[in-house]
């Protein structure tokens, strides 16, 4: 399961990124001492040597069976290692002691 501080793959000529402190929509739900990530969380801006501007990816894929109630009261799918962002990245970092859904 993904947490603040975990990394993405990057995509095309765009470098990998991380999920900065405060990027979790569920600050009270923690895994291994770090706030967990869900669908709709955003990674840090990541750039490319091309003339394209930096992009901020949003998690668009999560567990089909595990939801968490976020700080805004909305239940969202838990993000896992291998889940996708709308920019083309995938999550590559995450907790090693717990899992959720089909990626568990």
Tab-separated table of C-alpha atoms in Angstrom:
chain	number	residue	atom	x	y	z
A	1	UNK	CA	0.000	0.000	0.000
A	2	UNK	CA	1.292	3.449	-0.914
A	3	UNK	CA	2.194	6.184	1.558
A	4	UNK	CA	3.523	9.735	1.634
A	5	UNK	CA	7.205	9.665	0.696
A	6	UNK	CA	6.816	6.767	-1.756
A	7	UNK	CA	8.007	7.082	-5.359
A	8	UNK	CA	6.547	6.851	-8.865
A	9	UNK	CA	8.137	5.387	-12.013
A	10	UNK	CA	8.259	8.492	-14.175
A	11	UNK	CA	6.984	8.272	-17.764
A	12	UNK	CA	8.473	8.979	-21.163
A	13	UNK	CA	11.135	11.659	-20.664
A	14	UNK	CA	9.577	12.742	-17.337
A	15	UNK	CA	11.584	11.863	-14.229
A	16	UNK	CA	10.220	9.837	-11.296
A	17	UNK	CA	8.420	11.755	-8.557
A	18	UNK	CA	7.399	11.273	-4.930
A	19	UNK	CA	4.321	11.900	-2.820
A	20	UNK	CA	5.225	14.853	-0.601
A	21	UNK	CA	4.179	15.287	3.045
A	22	UNK	CA	0.609	16.570	3.025
A	23	UNK	CA	-0.302	14.793	-0.237
A	24	UNK	CA	-2.392	12.155	1.555
A	25	UNK	CA	-6.130	12.808	1.671
A	26	UNK	CA	-6.283	10.632	4.826
A	27	UNK	CA	-3.758	12.086	7.271
A	28	UNK	CA	-5.043	10.015	10.214
A	29	UNK	CA	-4.905	6.671	8.358
A	30	UNK	CA	-1.276	5.598	8.598
A	31	UNK	CA	0.775	2.625	7.430
A	32	UNK	CA	4.188	2.028	8.979
A	33	UNK	CA	3.987	5.520	10.511
A	34	UNK	CA	3.234	7.359	7.242
A	35	UNK	CA	-0.124	8.684	5.960
A	36	UNK	CA	-1.601	6.314	3.366
A	37	UNK	CA	-2.460	7.293	-0.200
A	38	UNK	CA	-5.728	6.861	-2.058
A	39	UNK	CA	-7.226	7.592	-5.452
A	40	UNK	CA	-7.184	11.402	-6.037
A	41	UNK	CA	-3.882	12.000	-4.162
A	42	UNK	CA	-1.300	13.955	-6.177
A	43	UNK	CA	2.447	13.441	-6.615
A	44	UNK	CA	5.010	16.241	-6.616
A	45	UNK	CA	5.560	18.094	-9.908
A	46	UNK	CA	8.023	16.267	-12.135
A	47	UNK	CA	9.758	17.627	-15.183
A	48	UNK	CA	11.369	16.529	-18.397
A	49	UNK	CA	14.416	17.711	-20.333
A	50	UNK	CA	11.977	18.335	-23.210
A	51	UNK	CA	10.331	21.752	-23.508
A	52	UNK	CA	7.179	20.345	-21.865
A	53	UNK	CA	6.210	21.971	-18.534
A	54	UNK	CA	6.321	19.919	-15.309
A	55	UNK	CA	3.259	17.780	-14.592
A	56	UNK	CA	1.478	16.765	-11.385
A	57	UNK	CA	0.029	13.264	-11.495
A	58	UNK	CA	-3.160	12.182	-9.736
A	59	UNK	CA	-3.709	8.593	-8.591
A	60	UNK	CA	-6.507	7.109	-10.727
A	61	UNK	CA	-6.314	3.418	-9.788
A	62	UNK	CA	-6.710	1.745	-6.410
A	63	UNK	CA	-7.835	-1.413	-4.686
A	64	UNK	CA	-11.170	-2.728	-5.957
A	65	UNK	CA	-12.004	-4.040	-2.474
A	66	UNK	CA	-10.313	-1.774	0.112
A	67	UNK	CA	-11.671	1.701	0.848
A	68	UNK	CA	-10.665	4.227	3.492
A	69	UNK	CA	-12.636	7.196	4.814
A	70	UNK	CA	-10.621	10.320	3.990
A	71	UNK	CA	-10.420	13.596	5.881
A	72	UNK	CA	-13.223	15.088	3.728
A	73	UNK	CA	-15.571	12.203	4.659
A	74	UNK	CA	-15.358	10.542	1.227
A	75	UNK	CA	-14.496	6.831	1.001
A	76	UNK	CA	-11.708	6.300	-1.555
A	77	UNK	CA	-9.870	3.291	-2.961
A	78	UNK	CA	-6.551	2.549	-1.248
A	79	UNK	CA	-3.505	3.069	-3.515
A	80	UNK	CA	-1.042	0.191	-3.919
A	81	UNK	CA	2.326	-0.513	-5.482
A	82	UNK	CA	1.700	-0.782	-9.242
A	83	UNK	CA	-1.374	1.475	-9.348
A	84	UNK	CA	-1.533	4.176	-12.060
A	85	UNK	CA	-1.528	7.963	-12.101
A	86	UNK	CA	-3.186	10.035	-14.831
A	87	UNK	CA	0.207	11.337	-16.052
A	88	UNK	CA	1.405	7.840	-17.017
A	89	UNK	CA	3.400	7.058	-13.851
A	90	UNK	CA	2.900	4.009	-11.653
A	91	UNK	CA	3.497	3.769	-7.907
A	92	UNK	CA	6.713	1.838	-7.173
A	93	UNK	CA	7.193	2.468	-3.456
A	94	UNK	CA	5.014	1.278	-0.629
A	95	UNK	CA	4.562	-0.569	2.626
A	96	UNK	CA	6.025	-4.040	2.832
A	97	UNK	CA	4.062	-5.243	5.890
A	98	UNK	CA	0.448	-4.788	4.687
A	99	UNK	CA	-1.472	-5.127	1.420
A	100	UNK	CA	-4.938	-4.497	-0.014
A	101	UNK	CA	-7.061	-5.890	-2.806
A	102	UNK	CA	-5.779	-7.876	-5.769
A	103	UNK	CA	-2.197	-6.557	-5.465
A	104	UNK	CA	-1.884	-7.846	-1.873
